[in-house]
PDB file of C-alpha atoms and ligand atoms in Angstrom:
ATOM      1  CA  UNK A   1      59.839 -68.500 -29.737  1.00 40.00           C
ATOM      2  CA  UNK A   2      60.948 -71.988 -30.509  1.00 41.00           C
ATOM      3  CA  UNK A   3      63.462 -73.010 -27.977  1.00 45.00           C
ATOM      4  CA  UNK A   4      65.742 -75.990 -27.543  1.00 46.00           C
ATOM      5  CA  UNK A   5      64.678 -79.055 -26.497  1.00 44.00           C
ATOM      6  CA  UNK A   6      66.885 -81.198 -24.735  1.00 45.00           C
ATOM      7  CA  UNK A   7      66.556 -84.483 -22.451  1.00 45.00           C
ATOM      8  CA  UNK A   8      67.650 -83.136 -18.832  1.00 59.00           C
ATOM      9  CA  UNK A   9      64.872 -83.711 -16.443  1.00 70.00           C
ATOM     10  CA  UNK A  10      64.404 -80.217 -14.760  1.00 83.00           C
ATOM     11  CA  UNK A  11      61.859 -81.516 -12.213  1.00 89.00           C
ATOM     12  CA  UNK A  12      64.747 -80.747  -9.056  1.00 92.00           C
ATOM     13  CA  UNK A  13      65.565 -77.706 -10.685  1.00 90.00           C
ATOM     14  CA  UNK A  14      62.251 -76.559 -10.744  1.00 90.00           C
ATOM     15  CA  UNK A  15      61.257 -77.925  -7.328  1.00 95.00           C
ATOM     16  CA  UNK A  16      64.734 -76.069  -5.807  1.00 95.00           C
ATOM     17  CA  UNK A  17      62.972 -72.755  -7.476  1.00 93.00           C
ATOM     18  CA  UNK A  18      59.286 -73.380  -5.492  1.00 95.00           C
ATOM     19  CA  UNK A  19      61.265 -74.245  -2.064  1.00 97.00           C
ATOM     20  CA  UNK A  20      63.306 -70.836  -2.960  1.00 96.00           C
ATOM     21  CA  UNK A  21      60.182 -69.041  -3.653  1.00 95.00           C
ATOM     22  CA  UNK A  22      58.607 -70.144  -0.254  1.00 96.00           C
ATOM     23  CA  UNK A  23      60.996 -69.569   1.103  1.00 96.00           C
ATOM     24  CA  UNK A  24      60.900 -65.781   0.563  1.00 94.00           C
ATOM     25  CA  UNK A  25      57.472 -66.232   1.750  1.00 94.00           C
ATOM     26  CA  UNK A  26      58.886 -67.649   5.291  1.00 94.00           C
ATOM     27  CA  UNK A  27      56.923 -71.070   4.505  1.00 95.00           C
ATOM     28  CA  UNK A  28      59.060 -73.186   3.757  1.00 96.00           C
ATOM     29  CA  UNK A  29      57.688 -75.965   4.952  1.00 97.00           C
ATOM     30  CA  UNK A  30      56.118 -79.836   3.964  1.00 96.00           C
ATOM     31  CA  UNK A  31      52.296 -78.280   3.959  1.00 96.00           C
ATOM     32  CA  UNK A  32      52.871 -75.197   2.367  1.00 96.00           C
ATOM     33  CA  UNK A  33      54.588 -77.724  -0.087  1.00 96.00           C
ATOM     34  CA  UNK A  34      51.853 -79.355  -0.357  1.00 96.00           C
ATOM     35  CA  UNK A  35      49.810 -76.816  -1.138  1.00 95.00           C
ATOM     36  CA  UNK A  36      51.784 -75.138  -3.818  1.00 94.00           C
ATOM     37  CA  UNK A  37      52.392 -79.025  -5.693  1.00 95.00           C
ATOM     38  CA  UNK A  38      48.760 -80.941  -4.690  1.00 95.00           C
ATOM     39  CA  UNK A  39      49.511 -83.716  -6.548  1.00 95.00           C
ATOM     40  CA  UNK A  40      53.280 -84.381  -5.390  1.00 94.00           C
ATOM     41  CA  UNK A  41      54.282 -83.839  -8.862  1.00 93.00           C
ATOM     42  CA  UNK A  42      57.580 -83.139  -6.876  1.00 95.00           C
ATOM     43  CA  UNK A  43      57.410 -86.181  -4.307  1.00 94.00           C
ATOM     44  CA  UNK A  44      60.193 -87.995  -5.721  1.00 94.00           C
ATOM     45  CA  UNK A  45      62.209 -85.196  -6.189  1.00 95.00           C
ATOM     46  CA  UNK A  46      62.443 -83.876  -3.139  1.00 96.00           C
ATOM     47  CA  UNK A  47      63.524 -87.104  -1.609  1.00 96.00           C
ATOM     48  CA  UNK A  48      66.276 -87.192  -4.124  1.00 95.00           C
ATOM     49  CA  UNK A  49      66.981 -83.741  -2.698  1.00 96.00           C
ATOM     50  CA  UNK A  50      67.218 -84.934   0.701  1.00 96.00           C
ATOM     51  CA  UNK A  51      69.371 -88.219  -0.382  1.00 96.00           C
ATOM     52  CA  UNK A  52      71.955 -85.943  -2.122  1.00 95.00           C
ATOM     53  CA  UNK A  53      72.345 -83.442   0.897  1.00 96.00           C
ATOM     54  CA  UNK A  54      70.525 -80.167  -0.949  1.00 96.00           C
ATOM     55  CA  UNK A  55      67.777 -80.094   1.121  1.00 97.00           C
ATOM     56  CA  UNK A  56      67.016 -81.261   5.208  1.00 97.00           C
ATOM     57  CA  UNK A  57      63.204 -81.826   6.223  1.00 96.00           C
ATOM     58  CA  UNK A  58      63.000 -82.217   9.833  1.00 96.00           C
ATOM     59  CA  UNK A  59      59.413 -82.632  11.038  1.00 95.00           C
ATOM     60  CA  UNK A  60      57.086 -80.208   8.744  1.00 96.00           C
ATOM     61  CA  UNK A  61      60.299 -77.986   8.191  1.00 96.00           C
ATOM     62  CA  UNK A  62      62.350 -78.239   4.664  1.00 96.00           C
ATOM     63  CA  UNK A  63      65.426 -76.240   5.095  1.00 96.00           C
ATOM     64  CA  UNK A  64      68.011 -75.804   1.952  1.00 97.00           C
ATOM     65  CA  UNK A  65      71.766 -76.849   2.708  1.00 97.00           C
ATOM     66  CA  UNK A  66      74.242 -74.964   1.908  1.00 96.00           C
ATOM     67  CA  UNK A  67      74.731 -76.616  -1.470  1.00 95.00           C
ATOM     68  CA  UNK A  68      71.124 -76.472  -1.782  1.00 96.00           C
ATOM     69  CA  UNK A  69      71.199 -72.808  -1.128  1.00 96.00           C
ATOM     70  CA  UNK A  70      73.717 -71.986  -3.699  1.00 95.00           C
ATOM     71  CA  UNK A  71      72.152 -73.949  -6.684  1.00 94.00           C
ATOM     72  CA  UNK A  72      68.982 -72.761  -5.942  1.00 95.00           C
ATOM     73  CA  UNK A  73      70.579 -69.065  -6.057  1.00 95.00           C
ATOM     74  CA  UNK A  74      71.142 -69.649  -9.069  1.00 93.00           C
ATOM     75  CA  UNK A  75      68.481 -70.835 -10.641  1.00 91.00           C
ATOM     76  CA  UNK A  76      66.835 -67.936  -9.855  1.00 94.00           C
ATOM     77  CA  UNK A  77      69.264 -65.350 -10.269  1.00 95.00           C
ATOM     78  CA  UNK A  78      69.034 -67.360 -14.452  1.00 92.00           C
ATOM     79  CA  UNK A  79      65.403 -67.171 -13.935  1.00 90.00           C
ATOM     80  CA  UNK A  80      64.502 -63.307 -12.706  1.00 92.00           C
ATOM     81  CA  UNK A  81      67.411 -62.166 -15.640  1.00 92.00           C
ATOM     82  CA  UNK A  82      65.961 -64.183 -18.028  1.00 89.00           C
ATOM     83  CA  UNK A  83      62.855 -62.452 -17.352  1.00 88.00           C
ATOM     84  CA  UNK A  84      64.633 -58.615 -16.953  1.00 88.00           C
ATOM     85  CA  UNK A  85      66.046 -59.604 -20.682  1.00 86.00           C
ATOM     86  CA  UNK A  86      62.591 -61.132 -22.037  1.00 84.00           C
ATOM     87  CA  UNK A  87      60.301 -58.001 -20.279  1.00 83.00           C
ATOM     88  CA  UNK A  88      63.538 -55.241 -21.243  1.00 81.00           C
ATOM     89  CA  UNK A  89      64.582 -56.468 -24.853  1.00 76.00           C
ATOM     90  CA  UNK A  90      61.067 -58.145 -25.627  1.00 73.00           C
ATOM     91  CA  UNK A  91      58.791 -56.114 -23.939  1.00 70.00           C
ATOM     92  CA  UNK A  92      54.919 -56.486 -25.268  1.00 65.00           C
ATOM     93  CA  UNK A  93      55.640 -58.719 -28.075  1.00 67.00           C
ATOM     94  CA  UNK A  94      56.639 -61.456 -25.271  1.00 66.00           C
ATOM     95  CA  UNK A  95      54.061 -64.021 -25.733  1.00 68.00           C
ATOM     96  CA  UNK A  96      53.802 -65.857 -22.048  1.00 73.00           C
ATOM     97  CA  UNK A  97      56.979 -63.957 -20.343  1.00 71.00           C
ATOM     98  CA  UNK A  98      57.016 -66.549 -17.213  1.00 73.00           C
ATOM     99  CA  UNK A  99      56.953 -69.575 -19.204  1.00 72.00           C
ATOM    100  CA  UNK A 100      59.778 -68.067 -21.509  1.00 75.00           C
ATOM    101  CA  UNK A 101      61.530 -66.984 -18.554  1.00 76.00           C
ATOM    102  CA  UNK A 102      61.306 -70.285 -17.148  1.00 75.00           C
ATOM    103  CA  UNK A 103      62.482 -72.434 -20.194  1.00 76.00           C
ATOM    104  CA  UNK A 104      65.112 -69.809 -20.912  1.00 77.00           C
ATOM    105  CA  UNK A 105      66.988 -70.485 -17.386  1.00 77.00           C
ATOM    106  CA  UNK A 106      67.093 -73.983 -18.120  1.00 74.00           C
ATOM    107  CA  UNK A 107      68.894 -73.252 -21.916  1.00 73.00           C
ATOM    108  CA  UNK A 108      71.356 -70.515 -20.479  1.00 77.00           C
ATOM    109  CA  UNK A 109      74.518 -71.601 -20.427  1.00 80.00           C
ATOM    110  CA  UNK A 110      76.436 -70.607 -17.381  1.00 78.00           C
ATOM    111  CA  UNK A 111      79.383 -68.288 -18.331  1.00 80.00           C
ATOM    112  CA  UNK A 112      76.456 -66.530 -20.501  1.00 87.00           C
ATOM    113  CA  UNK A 113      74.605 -65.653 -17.177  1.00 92.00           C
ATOM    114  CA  UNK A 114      76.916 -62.630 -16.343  1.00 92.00           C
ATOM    115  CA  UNK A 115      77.107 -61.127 -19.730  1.00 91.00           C
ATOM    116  CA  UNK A 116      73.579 -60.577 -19.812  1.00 91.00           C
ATOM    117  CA  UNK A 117      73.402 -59.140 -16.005  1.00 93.00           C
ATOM    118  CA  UNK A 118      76.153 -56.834 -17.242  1.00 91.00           C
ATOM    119  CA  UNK A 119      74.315 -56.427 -20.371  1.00 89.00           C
ATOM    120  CA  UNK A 120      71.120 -55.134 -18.522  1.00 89.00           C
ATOM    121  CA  UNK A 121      73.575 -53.160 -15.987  1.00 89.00           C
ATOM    122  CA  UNK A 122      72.909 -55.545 -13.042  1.00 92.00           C
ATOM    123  CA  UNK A 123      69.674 -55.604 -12.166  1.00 92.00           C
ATOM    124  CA  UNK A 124      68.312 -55.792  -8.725  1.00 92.00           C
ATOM    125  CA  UNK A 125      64.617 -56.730  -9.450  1.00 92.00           C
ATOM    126  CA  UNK A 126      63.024 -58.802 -11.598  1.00 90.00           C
ATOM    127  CA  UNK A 127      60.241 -57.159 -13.405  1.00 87.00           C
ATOM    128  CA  UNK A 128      57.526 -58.636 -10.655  1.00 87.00           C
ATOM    129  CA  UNK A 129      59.808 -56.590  -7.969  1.00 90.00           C
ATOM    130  CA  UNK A 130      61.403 -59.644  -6.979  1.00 92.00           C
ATOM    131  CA  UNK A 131      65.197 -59.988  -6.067  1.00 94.00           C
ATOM    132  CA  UNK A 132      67.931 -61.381  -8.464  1.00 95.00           C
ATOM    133  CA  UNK A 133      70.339 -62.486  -6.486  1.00 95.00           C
ATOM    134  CA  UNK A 134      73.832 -60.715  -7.439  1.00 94.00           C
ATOM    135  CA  UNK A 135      76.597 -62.943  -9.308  1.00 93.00           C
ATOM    136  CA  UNK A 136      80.436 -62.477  -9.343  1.00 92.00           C
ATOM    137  CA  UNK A 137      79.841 -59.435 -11.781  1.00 93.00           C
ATOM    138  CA  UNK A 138      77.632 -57.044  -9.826  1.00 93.00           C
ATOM    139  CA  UNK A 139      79.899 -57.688  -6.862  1.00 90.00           C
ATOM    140  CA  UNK A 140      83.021 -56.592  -9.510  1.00 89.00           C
ATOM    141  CA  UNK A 141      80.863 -53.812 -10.376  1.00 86.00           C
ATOM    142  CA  UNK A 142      80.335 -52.390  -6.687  1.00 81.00           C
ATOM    143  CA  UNK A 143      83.978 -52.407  -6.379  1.00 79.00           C
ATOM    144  CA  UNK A 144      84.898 -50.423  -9.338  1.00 77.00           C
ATOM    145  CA  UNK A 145      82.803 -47.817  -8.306  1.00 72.00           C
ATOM    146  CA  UNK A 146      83.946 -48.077  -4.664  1.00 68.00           C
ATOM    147  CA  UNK A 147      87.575 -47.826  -6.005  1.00 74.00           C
ATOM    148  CA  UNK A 148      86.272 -44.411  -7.728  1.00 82.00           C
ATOM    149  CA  UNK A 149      86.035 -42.564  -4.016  1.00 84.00           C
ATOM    150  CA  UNK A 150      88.417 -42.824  -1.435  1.00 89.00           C
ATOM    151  CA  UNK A 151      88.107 -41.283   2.495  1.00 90.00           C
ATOM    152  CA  UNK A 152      89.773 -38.069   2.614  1.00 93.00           C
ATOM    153  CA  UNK A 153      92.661 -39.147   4.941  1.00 91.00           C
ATOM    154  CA  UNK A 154      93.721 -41.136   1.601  1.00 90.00           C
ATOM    155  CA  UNK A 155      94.660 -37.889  -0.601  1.00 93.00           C
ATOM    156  CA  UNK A 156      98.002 -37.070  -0.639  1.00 92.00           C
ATOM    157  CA  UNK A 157      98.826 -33.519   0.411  1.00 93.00           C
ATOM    158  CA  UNK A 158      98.338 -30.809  -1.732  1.00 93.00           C
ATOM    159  CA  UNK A 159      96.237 -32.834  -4.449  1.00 93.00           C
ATOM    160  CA  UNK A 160      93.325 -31.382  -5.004  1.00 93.00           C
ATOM    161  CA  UNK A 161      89.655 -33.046  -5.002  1.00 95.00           C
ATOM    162  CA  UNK A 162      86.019 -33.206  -4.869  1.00 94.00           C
ATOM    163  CA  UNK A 163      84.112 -33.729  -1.620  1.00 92.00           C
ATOM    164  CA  UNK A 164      81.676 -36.997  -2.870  1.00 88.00           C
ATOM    165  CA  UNK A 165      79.905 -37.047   0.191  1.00 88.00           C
ATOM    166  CA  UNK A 166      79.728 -37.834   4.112  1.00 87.00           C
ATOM    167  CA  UNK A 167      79.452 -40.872   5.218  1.00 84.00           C
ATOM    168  CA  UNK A 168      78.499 -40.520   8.606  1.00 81.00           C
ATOM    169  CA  UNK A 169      75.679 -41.659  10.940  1.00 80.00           C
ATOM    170  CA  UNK A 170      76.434 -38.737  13.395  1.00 83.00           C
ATOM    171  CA  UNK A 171      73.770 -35.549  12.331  1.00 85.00           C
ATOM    172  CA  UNK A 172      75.235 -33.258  14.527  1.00 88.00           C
ATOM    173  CA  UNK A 173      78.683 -33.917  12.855  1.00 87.00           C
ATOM    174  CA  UNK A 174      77.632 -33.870   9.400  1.00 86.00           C
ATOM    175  CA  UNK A 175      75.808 -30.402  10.106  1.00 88.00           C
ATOM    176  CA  UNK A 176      79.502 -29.346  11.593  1.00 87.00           C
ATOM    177  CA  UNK A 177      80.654 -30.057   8.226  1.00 87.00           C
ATOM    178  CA  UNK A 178      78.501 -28.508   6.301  1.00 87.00           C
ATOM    179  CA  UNK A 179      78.170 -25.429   8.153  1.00 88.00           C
ATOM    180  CA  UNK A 180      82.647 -25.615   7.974  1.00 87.00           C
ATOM    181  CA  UNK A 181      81.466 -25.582   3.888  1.00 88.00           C
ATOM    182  CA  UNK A 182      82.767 -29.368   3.660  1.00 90.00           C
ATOM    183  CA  UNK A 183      79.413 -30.232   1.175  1.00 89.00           C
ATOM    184  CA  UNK A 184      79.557 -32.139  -2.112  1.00 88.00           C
ATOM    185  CA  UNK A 185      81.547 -30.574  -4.914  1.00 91.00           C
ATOM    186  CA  UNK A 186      83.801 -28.801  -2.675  1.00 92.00           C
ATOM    187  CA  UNK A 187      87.416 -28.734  -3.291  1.00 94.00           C
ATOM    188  CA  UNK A 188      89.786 -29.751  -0.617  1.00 95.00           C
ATOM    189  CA  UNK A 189      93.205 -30.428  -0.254  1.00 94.00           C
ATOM    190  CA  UNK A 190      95.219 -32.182   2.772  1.00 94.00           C
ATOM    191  CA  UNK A 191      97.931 -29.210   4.115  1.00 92.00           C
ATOM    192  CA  UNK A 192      98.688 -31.327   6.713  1.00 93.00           C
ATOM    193  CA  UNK A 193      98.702 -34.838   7.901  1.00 90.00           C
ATOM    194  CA  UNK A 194     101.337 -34.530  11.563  1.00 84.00           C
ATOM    195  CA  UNK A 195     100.845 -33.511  14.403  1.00 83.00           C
ATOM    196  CA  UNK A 196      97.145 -32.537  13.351  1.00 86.00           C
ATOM    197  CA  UNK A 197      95.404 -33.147   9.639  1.00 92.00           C
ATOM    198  CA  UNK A 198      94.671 -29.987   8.619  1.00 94.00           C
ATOM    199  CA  UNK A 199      92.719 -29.614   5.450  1.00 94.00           C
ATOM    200  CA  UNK A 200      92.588 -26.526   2.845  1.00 93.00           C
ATOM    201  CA  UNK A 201      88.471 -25.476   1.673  1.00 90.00           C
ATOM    202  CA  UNK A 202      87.466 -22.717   0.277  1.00 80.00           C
ATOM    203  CA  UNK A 203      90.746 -20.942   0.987  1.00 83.00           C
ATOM    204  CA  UNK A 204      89.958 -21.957   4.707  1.00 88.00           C
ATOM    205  CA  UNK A 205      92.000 -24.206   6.679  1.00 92.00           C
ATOM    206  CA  UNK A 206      90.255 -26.478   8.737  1.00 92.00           C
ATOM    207  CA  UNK A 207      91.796 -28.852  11.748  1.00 92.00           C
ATOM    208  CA  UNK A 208      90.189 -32.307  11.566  1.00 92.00           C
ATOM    209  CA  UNK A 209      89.779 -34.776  13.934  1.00 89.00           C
ATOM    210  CA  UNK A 210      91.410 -38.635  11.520  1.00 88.00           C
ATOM    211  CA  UNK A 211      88.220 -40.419  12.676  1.00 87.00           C
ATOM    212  CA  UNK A 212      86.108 -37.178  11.223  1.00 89.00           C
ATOM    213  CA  UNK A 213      88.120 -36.996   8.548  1.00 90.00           C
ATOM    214  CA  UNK A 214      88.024 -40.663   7.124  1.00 88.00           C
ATOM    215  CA  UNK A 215      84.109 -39.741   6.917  1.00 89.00           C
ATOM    216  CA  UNK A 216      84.652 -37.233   4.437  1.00 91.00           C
ATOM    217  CA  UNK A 217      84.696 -39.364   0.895  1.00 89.00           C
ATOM    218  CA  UNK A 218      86.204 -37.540  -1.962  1.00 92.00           C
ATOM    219  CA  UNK A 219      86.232 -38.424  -5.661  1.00 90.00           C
ATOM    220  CA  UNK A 220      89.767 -40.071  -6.041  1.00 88.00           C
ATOM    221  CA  UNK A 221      92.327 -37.522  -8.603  1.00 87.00           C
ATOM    222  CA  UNK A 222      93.108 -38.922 -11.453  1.00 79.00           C
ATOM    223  CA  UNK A 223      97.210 -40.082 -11.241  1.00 67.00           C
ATOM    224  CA  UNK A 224      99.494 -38.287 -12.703  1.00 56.00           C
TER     225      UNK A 224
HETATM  226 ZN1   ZN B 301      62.088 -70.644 -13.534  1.00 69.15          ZN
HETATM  227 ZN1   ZN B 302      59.775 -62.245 -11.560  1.00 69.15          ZN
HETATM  228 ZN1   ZN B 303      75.819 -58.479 -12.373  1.00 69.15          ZN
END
């Protein structure tokens, strides 16, 4: 694959991408530094890292900023999608996947980076198992499908819907429930929500208790 070549020097980016990989490794550190870069390729770099706030080194320990943090999200959230696209779309026929991958982050243009995570349906991993950390989209995606359930206590009475699940930490409740026939699939409907919410399933009405019942997540009706 013949890529573009262009003049911006990537050394910080790529030195923000070993700090975030040791990072996961809980080493992040001036040795460990040392031993991933022997010949302090990166030397220079890092104190223009420092000098511009992205990164603190205090004794042997290199912490990222906040700022530092951030860009260096992103370079590998660019990085691990680049390689999801090149393993996913290219599969065998990519020639040297991690070099790709790593030329390809530097080429992709910002606003592209979220069309190709929706693209590939958001990710999680990068094909080494690694994790891509989520952009604006994913977190737009997680609503929408939040938006598609709603706690029971929501449904207006006498509309009809779907028991989605239980969302509840509390075994000896969610047995109650079940054994009361409140499972997945279940239709329900609210009869009442004052003085008591009492709730229609299978032709049984059932007295809930709000806090019990805001546990109960049911597929939201369409609006008519
Ligand atoms: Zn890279
Ligand atoms: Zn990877
Ligand atoms: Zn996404």
């Amino acid at each position: 694959m013949e890529l573009v070549k262009h003049h911006k020097d990537h050394t910080k980016d790529e030195l923000l991408e070993m700090l975030w990989h040791l990072g996961e490794k809980g080493r992040l550190t001036l040795n460990s530094l040392k031993e991933t870069d022997p010949e302090n390729i990166f030397g220079a770099a890092l104190g223009e890292l420092a000098a511009a706030g992205t990164v603190q080194i205090e004794g042997d320990r290199i912490s990222l900023t906040q700022k530092g943090q951030a860009t260096a999200r992103d370079i590998i959230r660019r990085h691990r999608l680049a390689e999801r696209l090149i393993n996913d779309v290219l599969g065998e026929k990519a020639k040297n996947p991690d070099l790709a991958a790593c030329e390809f982050e530097h080429i992709l243009a910002p606003e592209l980076v979220d069309s190709i995570c929706i693209l590939l349906g958001h990710p999680r991993t990068c094909p080494h198992g690694k994790e891509i950390p989520e952009g604006a989209c994913c977190r737009a995606a997680k609503d929408e499908i939040k938006s598609l359930v709603m706690p029971l206590t929501e449904l207006k009475i006498g509309v009809a819907a779907r028991v989605a699940g239980i969302n509840t930490k509390d075994e000896p409740r969610m047995h109650k429930l079940l054994a009361m026939g409140i499972t997945p699939g279940t239709s329900v409907k609210v009869h009442q929500k004052y003085p008591a919410l009492v709730i229609e399933a299978d032709q049984s009405q059932i007295a809930l208790e709000n806090a019990v019942a805001e546990e109960i997540v049911v597929w939201r009706p369409a609006e008519k």
